[in-house]
Coordinates of C-alpha atoms and ligand atoms in Angstrom, one line a residue:
M1 CA 166.0 7.5 23.2
K2 CA 167.7 8.3 26.4
A3 CA 171.3 7.5 27.3
L4 CA 172.0 8.5 30.8
K5 CA 175.4 9.0 32.5
P6 CA 177.7 7.5 29.8
I7 CA 181.0 6.3 31.2
I8 CA 183.6 7.7 28.8
L9 CA 186.8 5.6 29.0
A10 CA 190.1 7.3 28.3
C11 CA 191.6 4.3 26.6
S12 CA 190.8 3.2 23.0
L13 CA 187.7 1.0 23.4
A14 CA 188.0 -0.3 19.8
A15 CA 191.4 -1.8 20.7
L16 CA 189.9 -3.7 23.6
P17 CA 186.8 -5.5 22.2
A18 CA 187.0 -8.4 24.7
L19 CA 186.9 -6.3 27.9
A20 CA 184.0 -7.0 30.2
F21 CA 182.3 -3.7 31.0
A22 CA 179.8 -2.9 33.6
Q23 CA 176.4 -4.1 32.6
V24 CA 174.3 -1.5 30.9
S25 CA 170.8 -1.2 32.4
V26 CA 167.7 -0.5 30.3
S27 CA 164.6 0.3 32.3
V28 CA 161.1 0.4 30.7
D29 CA 158.1 1.8 32.6
T30 CA 154.8 0.2 31.4
T31 CA 152.9 2.2 34.1
K32 CA 153.4 5.6 32.3
P33 CA 152.2 5.2 28.7
G34 CA 153.2 8.1 26.4
P35 CA 151.9 9.2 23.0
V36 CA 151.1 7.0 20.1
I37 CA 153.9 6.5 17.6
N38 CA 152.1 7.4 14.4
K39 CA 152.6 4.6 11.9
N40 CA 153.5 7.3 9.3
V41 CA 156.8 7.7 11.0
Y42 CA 157.6 4.6 8.9
G43 CA 156.7 6.4 5.6
Q44 CA 158.6 6.0 2.4
F45 CA 159.6 8.3 -0.5
A46 CA 159.6 7.5 -4.2
E47 CA 160.8 10.2 -6.5
H48 CA 161.3 10.3 -10.3
L49 CA 165.0 10.0 -9.8
G50 CA 167.4 7.5 -11.4
T51 CA 166.0 3.9 -11.2
G52 CA 163.9 4.7 -8.1
I53 CA 160.7 4.4 -10.0
Y54 CA 161.5 3.4 -13.6
E55 CA 163.2 0.0 -13.7
G56 CA 163.2 -0.3 -9.9
M57 CA 159.5 -0.5 -9.5
W58 CA 157.8 0.3 -12.8
V59 CA 158.7 -1.9 -15.8
G60 CA 155.6 -1.4 -17.8
P61 CA 152.9 -4.0 -18.5
D62 CA 154.7 -5.4 -21.5
S63 CA 157.9 -6.2 -19.6
R64 CA 159.1 -9.8 -19.3
I65 CA 159.7 -9.1 -15.7
P66 CA 156.6 -10.3 -13.9
N67 CA 154.4 -7.4 -13.1
T68 CA 150.9 -6.2 -12.3
R69 CA 149.8 -3.5 -14.7
G70 CA 153.4 -2.4 -15.0
W71 CA 154.5 -2.6 -11.3
R72 CA 157.0 -5.4 -10.7
N73 CA 155.6 -8.2 -8.6
D74 CA 158.8 -9.0 -6.7
V75 CA 159.3 -5.4 -5.4
V76 CA 155.6 -4.9 -4.6
G77 CA 155.6 -8.2 -2.7
A78 CA 158.6 -7.2 -0.6
L79 CA 157.3 -3.8 0.1
K80 CA 153.9 -5.2 1.1
E81 CA 155.7 -7.2 3.8
L82 CA 157.1 -3.9 5.2
K83 CA 153.6 -2.6 5.8
V84 CA 154.5 0.7 4.3
P85 CA 152.0 3.2 5.7
L86 CA 152.6 6.1 3.4
V87 CA 154.4 6.9 0.1
R88 CA 155.5 10.4 -0.8
W89 CA 155.5 11.1 -4.6
P90 CA 156.6 12.4 -7.2
G91 CA 159.5 14.4 -5.5
G92 CA 161.6 15.9 -4.0
C93 CA 163.1 18.5 -6.3
F94 CA 161.2 16.7 -9.2
A95 CA 157.9 17.8 -7.7
D96 CA 158.5 21.4 -8.5
E97 CA 159.0 20.7 -12.1
Y98 CA 156.2 18.2 -12.5
H99 CA 153.1 19.1 -14.4
W100 CA 150.4 16.5 -13.7
R101 CA 148.6 16.8 -17.0
D102 CA 151.8 15.3 -18.6
G103 CA 151.0 12.0 -16.8
I104 CA 147.4 11.2 -17.6
G105 CA 145.7 9.7 -20.7
A106 CA 147.2 7.1 -23.1
R107 CA 150.7 6.4 -22.1
N108 CA 152.0 6.4 -25.7
K109 CA 150.7 9.9 -26.2
R110 CA 152.2 11.5 -23.1
P111 CA 154.9 14.1 -23.6
V112 CA 158.5 13.3 -23.1
K113 CA 160.4 15.7 -20.9
V114 CA 164.0 15.9 -19.6
N115 CA 164.5 15.2 -15.9
T116 CA 166.8 18.2 -15.5
H117 CA 167.3 17.6 -11.7
W118 CA 168.3 14.0 -11.9
G119 CA 170.7 12.9 -14.6
G120 CA 169.2 14.8 -17.5
V121 CA 167.4 11.6 -18.7
A122 CA 164.2 11.3 -20.7
E123 CA 161.1 11.3 -18.5
D124 CA 158.3 9.8 -20.6
N125 CA 155.7 10.3 -18.0
A126 CA 154.7 6.6 -18.1
V127 CA 154.1 6.8 -14.3
G128 CA 151.5 9.4 -13.7
T129 CA 148.6 9.9 -11.3
H130 CA 146.7 6.8 -12.2
E131 CA 149.8 4.5 -12.1
F132 CA 150.9 6.0 -8.8
F133 CA 147.6 5.3 -7.2
D134 CA 147.6 1.8 -8.6
L135 CA 150.9 1.3 -6.7
V136 CA 149.4 2.8 -3.6
E137 CA 146.5 0.4 -3.8
L138 CA 148.7 -2.6 -4.6
L139 CA 150.7 -1.8 -1.5
G140 CA 147.7 -1.1 0.7
T141 CA 149.3 2.2 1.7
D142 CA 148.4 5.9 1.8
A143 CA 149.3 8.6 -0.7
Y144 CA 151.3 11.7 0.1
V145 CA 151.2 13.7 -3.1
N146 CA 153.7 16.6 -3.4
G147 CA 152.4 19.5 -5.5
N148 CA 154.3 21.9 -7.7
L149 CA 154.7 25.4 -6.2
G150 CA 158.0 26.2 -7.7
S151 CA 157.1 26.2 -11.5
G152 CA 153.4 25.6 -11.4
T153 CA 150.4 27.8 -10.7
P154 CA 147.7 27.9 -8.0
Q155 CA 145.3 26.9 -10.7
E156 CA 147.3 23.8 -11.8
M157 CA 147.7 22.7 -8.2
A158 CA 144.0 23.2 -7.4
E159 CA 143.0 21.3 -10.5
W160 CA 145.2 18.3 -9.8
L161 CA 143.6 18.0 -6.4
E162 CA 140.2 18.3 -7.9
Y163 CA 141.1 15.7 -10.6
M164 CA 142.1 13.2 -7.9
T165 CA 139.4 13.8 -5.3
S166 CA 136.3 15.2 -6.9
D167 CA 133.1 13.1 -6.7
T168 CA 131.1 15.6 -8.8
K169 CA 130.3 15.8 -12.5
S170 CA 132.9 18.5 -13.0
S171 CA 134.9 18.2 -16.3
L172 CA 138.0 17.3 -14.3
A173 CA 136.3 14.5 -12.4
E174 CA 134.8 13.3 -15.7
L175 CA 138.3 13.3 -17.3
R176 CA 139.5 11.1 -14.5
R177 CA 136.6 8.7 -15.1
K178 CA 137.4 8.8 -18.9
N179 CA 141.0 7.9 -18.0
G180 CA 139.8 4.8 -16.1
R181 CA 139.1 5.8 -12.5
K182 CA 135.4 6.1 -11.5
E183 CA 135.9 6.6 -7.7
P184 CA 137.9 9.5 -6.4
Y185 CA 141.4 8.7 -5.1
K186 CA 142.2 9.1 -1.5
V187 CA 144.9 11.7 -1.0
A188 CA 146.0 11.4 2.6
Y189 CA 148.6 14.2 2.5
F190 CA 149.3 17.0 0.0
G191 CA 152.5 18.9 0.1
I192 CA 152.7 22.5 -1.2
G193 CA 156.2 22.6 -2.8
N194 CA 159.5 21.1 -1.7
E195 CA 162.7 22.6 -0.4
A196 CA 161.5 26.1 -1.3
W197 CA 164.8 27.4 0.1
G198 CA 166.7 25.6 -2.7
C199 CA 165.6 23.5 -5.7
G200 CA 161.9 24.5 -5.1
G201 CA 162.6 28.1 -6.0
N202 CA 165.4 29.6 -3.8
M203 CA 162.9 31.5 -1.7
K204 CA 163.0 33.2 1.7
P205 CA 160.6 31.7 4.3
E206 CA 158.5 34.8 4.4
Y207 CA 158.0 34.8 0.6
Y208 CA 157.2 31.0 0.6
A209 CA 154.7 31.6 3.5
H210 CA 152.8 34.1 1.4
L211 CA 152.8 31.8 -1.6
Y212 CA 151.8 28.8 0.6
N213 CA 148.8 30.7 1.9
H214 CA 147.9 31.8 -1.7
Y215 CA 148.1 28.2 -3.1
A216 CA 146.4 26.6 -0.1
T217 CA 143.4 28.9 -0.5
F218 CA 142.4 27.3 -3.7
L219 CA 142.8 23.7 -2.7
K220 CA 139.2 22.5 -2.6
T221 CA 137.9 19.0 -2.1
P222 CA 134.5 17.4 -1.4
P223 CA 133.6 17.3 2.4
G224 CA 135.7 14.7 4.2
A225 CA 138.2 14.3 1.4
R226 CA 140.6 17.1 2.3
P227 CA 144.1 15.8 2.6
K228 CA 146.4 16.9 5.4
I229 CA 148.2 19.9 4.0
V230 CA 152.0 20.0 4.4
A231 CA 154.1 23.2 4.4
S232 CA 157.6 22.7 3.1
G233 CA 160.0 23.7 5.8
G234 CA 163.7 23.9 6.5
N235 CA 166.7 21.6 6.8
D236 CA 169.9 21.0 8.6
N237 CA 170.6 23.3 11.6
D238 CA 167.7 25.5 10.8
T239 CA 164.7 26.7 12.8
K240 CA 163.9 29.8 10.8
W241 CA 161.5 28.1 8.4
T242 CA 159.6 26.4 11.3
E243 CA 159.5 29.8 13.1
V244 CA 158.1 31.7 10.1
L245 CA 155.7 29.0 8.9
S246 CA 154.3 28.2 12.3
R247 CA 153.5 31.9 12.6
E248 CA 152.5 32.9 9.1
A249 CA 151.3 29.7 7.4
A250 CA 149.6 27.8 10.2
R251 CA 146.0 28.1 9.1
G252 CA 144.8 24.7 8.0
T253 CA 148.3 23.3 8.0
D254 CA 148.7 19.8 9.4
G255 CA 152.5 19.7 9.4
I256 CA 155.7 21.5 8.6
S257 CA 158.3 19.4 6.9
Y258 CA 162.0 19.2 7.5
H259 CA 164.9 17.5 5.7
Y260 CA 167.9 16.0 7.3
Y261 CA 170.5 13.8 5.6
T262 CA 173.4 11.9 7.3
L263 CA 176.7 12.5 5.6
P264 CA 179.6 10.6 7.1
T265 CA 182.0 13.5 6.8
G266 CA 179.3 16.2 7.1
V267 CA 180.7 17.8 3.9
W268 CA 178.6 17.7 0.7
D269 CA 181.6 17.8 -1.7
K270 CA 183.1 14.7 -0.2
K271 CA 180.5 12.9 1.7
G272 CA 182.2 9.5 2.3
A273 CA 181.9 6.1 0.7
A274 CA 179.0 3.7 1.2
T275 CA 181.5 0.7 1.6
G276 CA 185.1 0.3 2.3
F277 CA 185.1 3.1 4.8
P278 CA 187.4 3.4 7.9
E279 CA 186.1 3.1 11.5
S280 CA 186.5 6.9 11.8
E281 CA 183.7 7.2 9.3
W282 CA 181.6 4.6 11.0
F283 CA 181.9 6.8 14.1
S284 CA 181.3 10.1 12.3
T285 CA 178.2 8.7 10.6
I286 CA 176.7 7.7 13.9
Q287 CA 177.6 11.1 15.3
Q288 CA 176.1 12.9 12.3
T289 CA 172.9 11.0 12.4
L290 CA 172.4 11.6 16.1
R291 CA 172.5 15.3 15.4
I292 CA 168.9 15.1 14.3
D293 CA 167.9 14.7 17.9
Q294 CA 169.0 18.2 18.7
Q295 CA 167.5 19.6 15.5
I296 CA 164.1 18.1 16.2
K297 CA 164.2 19.3 19.7
Q298 CA 165.0 22.9 18.6
N299 CA 162.3 22.9 16.0
I300 CA 159.7 21.5 18.4
A301 CA 160.6 24.2 20.9
V302 CA 159.7 26.7 18.2
L303 CA 156.4 24.9 17.5
D304 CA 155.6 24.7 21.2
K305 CA 155.9 28.5 21.4
N306 CA 153.9 29.3 18.3
D307 CA 151.5 26.3 18.4
P308 CA 150.9 25.4 22.0
Q309 CA 147.8 23.4 21.1
K310 CA 150.1 21.1 19.1
K311 CA 148.0 21.2 16.0
I312 CA 151.0 21.2 13.7
G313 CA 153.1 18.1 13.2
F314 CA 156.9 18.1 12.5
Y315 CA 157.3 16.0 9.5
V316 CA 160.8 14.8 8.6
D317 CA 159.7 14.0 5.1
E318 CA 163.3 13.3 3.8
W319 CA 166.0 11.7 5.8
G320 CA 168.7 9.0 5.6
T321 CA 172.3 8.4 4.6
W322 CA 173.8 10.2 1.6
Y323 CA 177.1 8.9 0.4
D324 CA 179.4 9.6 -2.6
V325 CA 177.7 7.9 -5.6
E326 CA 178.8 4.5 -6.5
P327 CA 181.8 4.8 -8.9
G328 CA 180.7 4.1 -12.5
T329 CA 177.1 5.1 -12.0
N330 CA 175.3 8.2 -13.2
P331 CA 176.0 10.8 -10.5
G332 CA 172.4 12.1 -11.0
F333 CA 171.0 8.8 -10.0
L334 CA 172.1 8.9 -6.4
F335 CA 172.7 5.1 -6.3
Q336 CA 174.6 3.9 -3.2
R337 CA 175.2 0.5 -1.5
N338 CA 173.5 -0.2 1.8
T339 CA 175.3 -1.9 4.7
I340 CA 174.8 -2.8 8.3
R341 CA 175.8 0.8 9.1
D342 CA 172.7 1.9 7.3
A343 CA 170.5 -0.4 9.4
V344 CA 172.1 1.0 12.6
V345 CA 171.5 4.5 11.3
A346 CA 167.9 3.8 10.5
A347 CA 167.2 2.2 13.9
L348 CA 168.9 5.2 15.8
N349 CA 166.6 7.5 13.9
F350 CA 163.5 5.4 14.7
N351 CA 164.4 5.6 18.4
I352 CA 164.8 9.4 18.2
F353 CA 161.5 9.8 16.3
H354 CA 159.7 7.8 19.0
E355 CA 161.0 10.2 21.7
Y356 CA 159.3 13.0 19.9
A357 CA 156.2 11.0 18.8
E358 CA 153.8 13.8 19.9
R359 CA 155.1 16.1 17.2
V360 CA 157.0 13.8 14.8
R361 CA 153.9 12.2 13.2
M362 CA 155.4 11.5 9.8
T363 CA 158.8 10.8 8.3
N364 CA 159.8 9.5 4.9
I365 CA 163.2 7.9 4.4
A366 CA 164.9 8.8 1.1
Q367 CA 164.2 6.7 -0.8
M368 CA 162.3 3.5 -1.3
V369 CA 164.1 1.7 -4.2
N370 CA 167.6 2.1 -5.7
V371 CA 168.1 5.7 -4.5
L372 CA 170.1 6.8 -1.4
Q373 CA 169.2 4.8 1.7
A374 CA 167.0 2.3 -0.2
M375 CA 165.0 -0.6 1.1
I376 CA 165.5 -2.5 -2.1
I377 CA 168.1 -2.6 -4.9
T378 CA 167.3 -4.0 -8.3
D379 CA 169.3 -4.9 -11.4
K380 CA 167.1 -5.8 -14.3
D381 CA 165.1 -8.8 -13.2
K382 CA 167.0 -9.3 -9.9
M383 CA 166.2 -7.7 -6.6
L384 CA 167.8 -7.7 -3.1
L385 CA 166.7 -6.5 0.3
T386 CA 169.0 -4.2 2.1
P387 CA 169.9 -4.1 5.8
T388 CA 167.7 -1.0 6.0
Y389 CA 164.8 -3.0 4.7
H390 CA 165.3 -5.5 7.5
A391 CA 165.5 -2.7 10.1
Y392 CA 162.1 -1.4 8.9
K393 CA 160.6 -4.8 9.0
M394 CA 161.9 -5.5 12.5
Y395 CA 160.3 -2.2 13.8
I396 CA 156.8 -2.9 12.4
P397 CA 155.4 -3.6 15.9
F398 CA 156.2 0.1 16.7
Q399 CA 153.7 1.4 14.1
D400 CA 150.8 2.9 16.0
A401 CA 152.2 1.5 19.3
T402 CA 152.0 3.5 22.5
K403 CA 155.4 4.9 23.5
L404 CA 156.7 3.8 26.9
P405 CA 159.4 5.7 28.9
V406 CA 162.8 4.1 28.7
A407 CA 166.0 5.0 30.5
V408 CA 169.6 3.7 29.8
D409 CA 171.9 3.7 32.8
N410 CA 175.6 2.8 33.1
D411 CA 176.0 3.1 29.4
V412 CA 179.5 2.8 28.1
A413 CA 180.0 5.5 25.5
Y414 CA 181.5 4.7 22.2
S415 CA 184.5 7.1 22.0
S416 CA 186.8 8.2 19.2
N417 CA 189.2 11.0 18.9
G418 CA 188.0 12.6 22.1
K419 CA 184.4 12.5 21.0
A420 CA 181.7 10.2 22.3
V421 CA 178.3 8.9 21.3
P422 CA 176.0 6.6 23.4
G423 CA 176.9 3.0 23.2
I424 CA 173.4 1.7 23.5
S425 CA 170.2 3.4 22.3
A426 CA 166.9 2.0 23.4
T427 CA 163.2 2.6 22.8
A428 CA 160.1 0.8 24.0
A429 CA 156.3 0.8 23.3
R430 CA 153.2 -1.2 23.9
G431 CA 152.2 -2.6 20.5
K432 CA 148.7 -2.7 19.1
D433 CA 148.6 -6.4 20.1
G434 CA 149.1 -5.4 23.8
K435 CA 152.7 -6.7 24.0
V436 CA 155.6 -4.7 25.2
Y437 CA 158.3 -4.2 22.6
V438 CA 161.8 -3.1 23.1
A439 CA 164.4 -2.1 20.5
L440 CA 168.1 -1.9 21.3
V441 CA 170.9 -0.5 19.1
N442 CA 174.6 -1.1 19.7
T443 CA 176.5 1.7 18.0
H444 CA 179.9 0.2 18.6
P445 CA 181.4 -1.6 15.6
T446 CA 183.4 -4.2 17.6
R447 CA 182.2 -4.2 21.2
A448 CA 179.3 -6.3 22.4
S449 CA 177.3 -5.2 25.4
D450 CA 175.5 -6.9 28.2
V451 CA 172.1 -5.2 28.9
A452 CA 170.1 -5.9 32.0
L453 CA 166.4 -5.3 31.2
N454 CA 164.1 -4.0 33.9
V455 CA 160.4 -3.5 33.1
A456 CA 158.3 -1.7 35.7
G457 CA 154.8 -3.0 35.8
L458 CA 155.7 -6.4 34.3
N459 CA 157.3 -9.5 35.8
V460 CA 159.7 -10.3 33.0
G461 CA 160.0 -14.0 32.2
S462 CA 161.5 -14.0 28.7
V463 CA 162.1 -12.0 25.6
S464 CA 162.0 -13.1 22.0
G465 CA 162.5 -11.3 18.7
Q466 CA 165.2 -10.7 16.1
V467 CA 168.8 -9.4 15.9
L468 CA 170.5 -7.9 12.9
T469 CA 174.2 -7.7 12.9
A470 CA 177.3 -8.6 10.7
E471 CA 181.0 -9.3 11.0
K472 CA 182.2 -6.3 8.9
M473 CA 181.3 -2.7 9.2
D474 CA 180.3 -2.5 5.5
A475 CA 178.6 -5.9 5.3
H476 CA 175.9 -5.8 2.7
N477 CA 173.8 -7.9 0.5
T478 CA 174.7 -8.6 -3.1
F479 CA 173.0 -10.3 -6.0
E480 CA 175.5 -13.2 -5.5
Q481 CA 174.9 -13.2 -1.7
P482 CA 171.5 -11.6 -1.1
Q483 CA 171.2 -13.1 2.4
A484 CA 174.6 -12.0 3.7
V485 CA 173.0 -9.6 6.1
K486 CA 169.6 -10.7 7.5
P487 CA 167.9 -10.9 10.9
A488 CA 168.3 -14.0 13.1
A489 CA 165.9 -15.2 15.7
F490 CA 166.8 -14.4 19.3
S491 CA 165.4 -15.2 22.8
A492 CA 166.5 -15.0 26.4
K493 CA 165.0 -16.1 29.7
A494 CA 165.1 -14.5 33.1
V495 CA 167.2 -16.2 35.7
D496 CA 166.4 -15.5 39.4
G497 CA 164.2 -12.7 38.2
K498 CA 167.0 -11.0 36.2
L499 CA 167.1 -10.8 32.4
T500 CA 170.3 -10.1 30.7
I501 CA 170.7 -9.6 26.9
K502 CA 173.9 -9.9 25.0
V503 CA 173.8 -7.2 22.4
P504 CA 176.3 -7.9 19.6
A505 CA 178.5 -5.2 18.2
K506 CA 176.9 -3.1 15.4
A507 CA 173.5 -4.6 16.0
V508 CA 169.8 -3.8 15.9
M509 CA 167.6 -5.9 18.2
V510 CA 163.8 -5.8 18.5
F511 CA 162.0 -8.1 20.9
A512 CA 158.7 -8.7 22.7
V513 CA 158.8 -9.0 26.4
E514 CA 156.8 -11.9 27.9
A515 CA 155.7 -12.3 31.6
Ligands
AHR601 O1 166.1 12.8 -2.1 C1 166.9 13.5 -3.0 C2 166.7 15.0 -3.0 O2 167.1 15.5 -1.9 C3 165.2 15.5 -3.1 O3 164.8 15.5 -4.4 C4 165.4 16.8 -2.6 O4 164.2 17.3 -2.0 C5 166.5 16.7 -1.6 O5 167.4 17.8 -1.8

């Protein structure tokens, strides 16, 4: 995403929504294709947390809610439409307390534990390895399994990978067969621990790097079945973990992870509400989320120094909005509503990830259902799609597309209290179908923008696609009004060789460009 030469107006822009501003110009260059935007940038995350898995997705085969072997049909159907490329499981913080043997064999004989991280509720291990891979196969997605480094052993981790991937006659492979799965599972990615600086063991990066190398040594698979191995890295405002891991834990490592959450206030004790927030918190949320750009840039600079051959990816394997929990809900369940603001945040992040496509080869929004910035919210047998779901669906053409350079000129900044963020964010790519796709985000909550689109290397005749917007800053879908926020069709034609697009306030637009 590039926003060049923003014009910062001294007056309050919010107070003057009807003013006609200079036209913003978005220029795409189809003659200089960039890197491929890895489809795994659109990855998801499902943790044993609150109703993210139990209730939200897994209801068990005996439930009256229609399901396939325990996975609810409505949720699986909606997620399939998102073309989810990758799902990370079982955590998060939960991963470093998870012992995989608890989750295999007859479900009624599995041990019941307490989910000490998330709400102190009973974890009956109904969803274990076989159930997770059943979901993966129902969704037609890839698996990113996160191993337990914090409270497990190298042996336990190695044996889990063997159990999942071995095609031999080993006792573990035979146990998998006895438990109903003849063929090995495909583990696309395997993470060694999570947030080792915090819930994963409160370690220093040097100590974790030693442990990482130790554990990684014993991860063995049949030829061709080795997952991409992920080292668990740093978070907010930190390059130290990337620095140490890219130096000391680089051998055989496919990616170093990074976590970045968007808090409206930037303060964990009082993050800000998901709905009913003032415009100042719309602005600060946009500002906070855009900080990830700088953080990715700084970490990539470290990788470029230590890994000039660009073998190691930078995986933002947890990101998204994190608000104060919804009043009256279990604080350990991290349930929050999801509004048009979340869709704008998601799209801004996509545009940034595209800019760094060469290194940012995977991201996983937290989380898929009912937790934090979710795609789907459920209540018993009801389900609704959030504005974030719609943003993900609109951006499907960018999965595995080839990034194209894009420049934003004459942008009118969105200003508040002497601070400014870009008004328009843009990204462009050539999709796998050969078409040029452009996405525009208007960060301003009340001001529409006129955007003149120029595409070098293509004689633009028209554009068509979808626009997602809403009247109120906290517009969201409810079970009573599940379609309150949804995309609408949009198209525009060039007049005298010029194509102008009216971008509504607080909007996400994705369209294909036609000659
Ligand atoms: O996504 C919720 C939690 O946030 C994850 O379990 C943890 O890794 C992070 O702190």
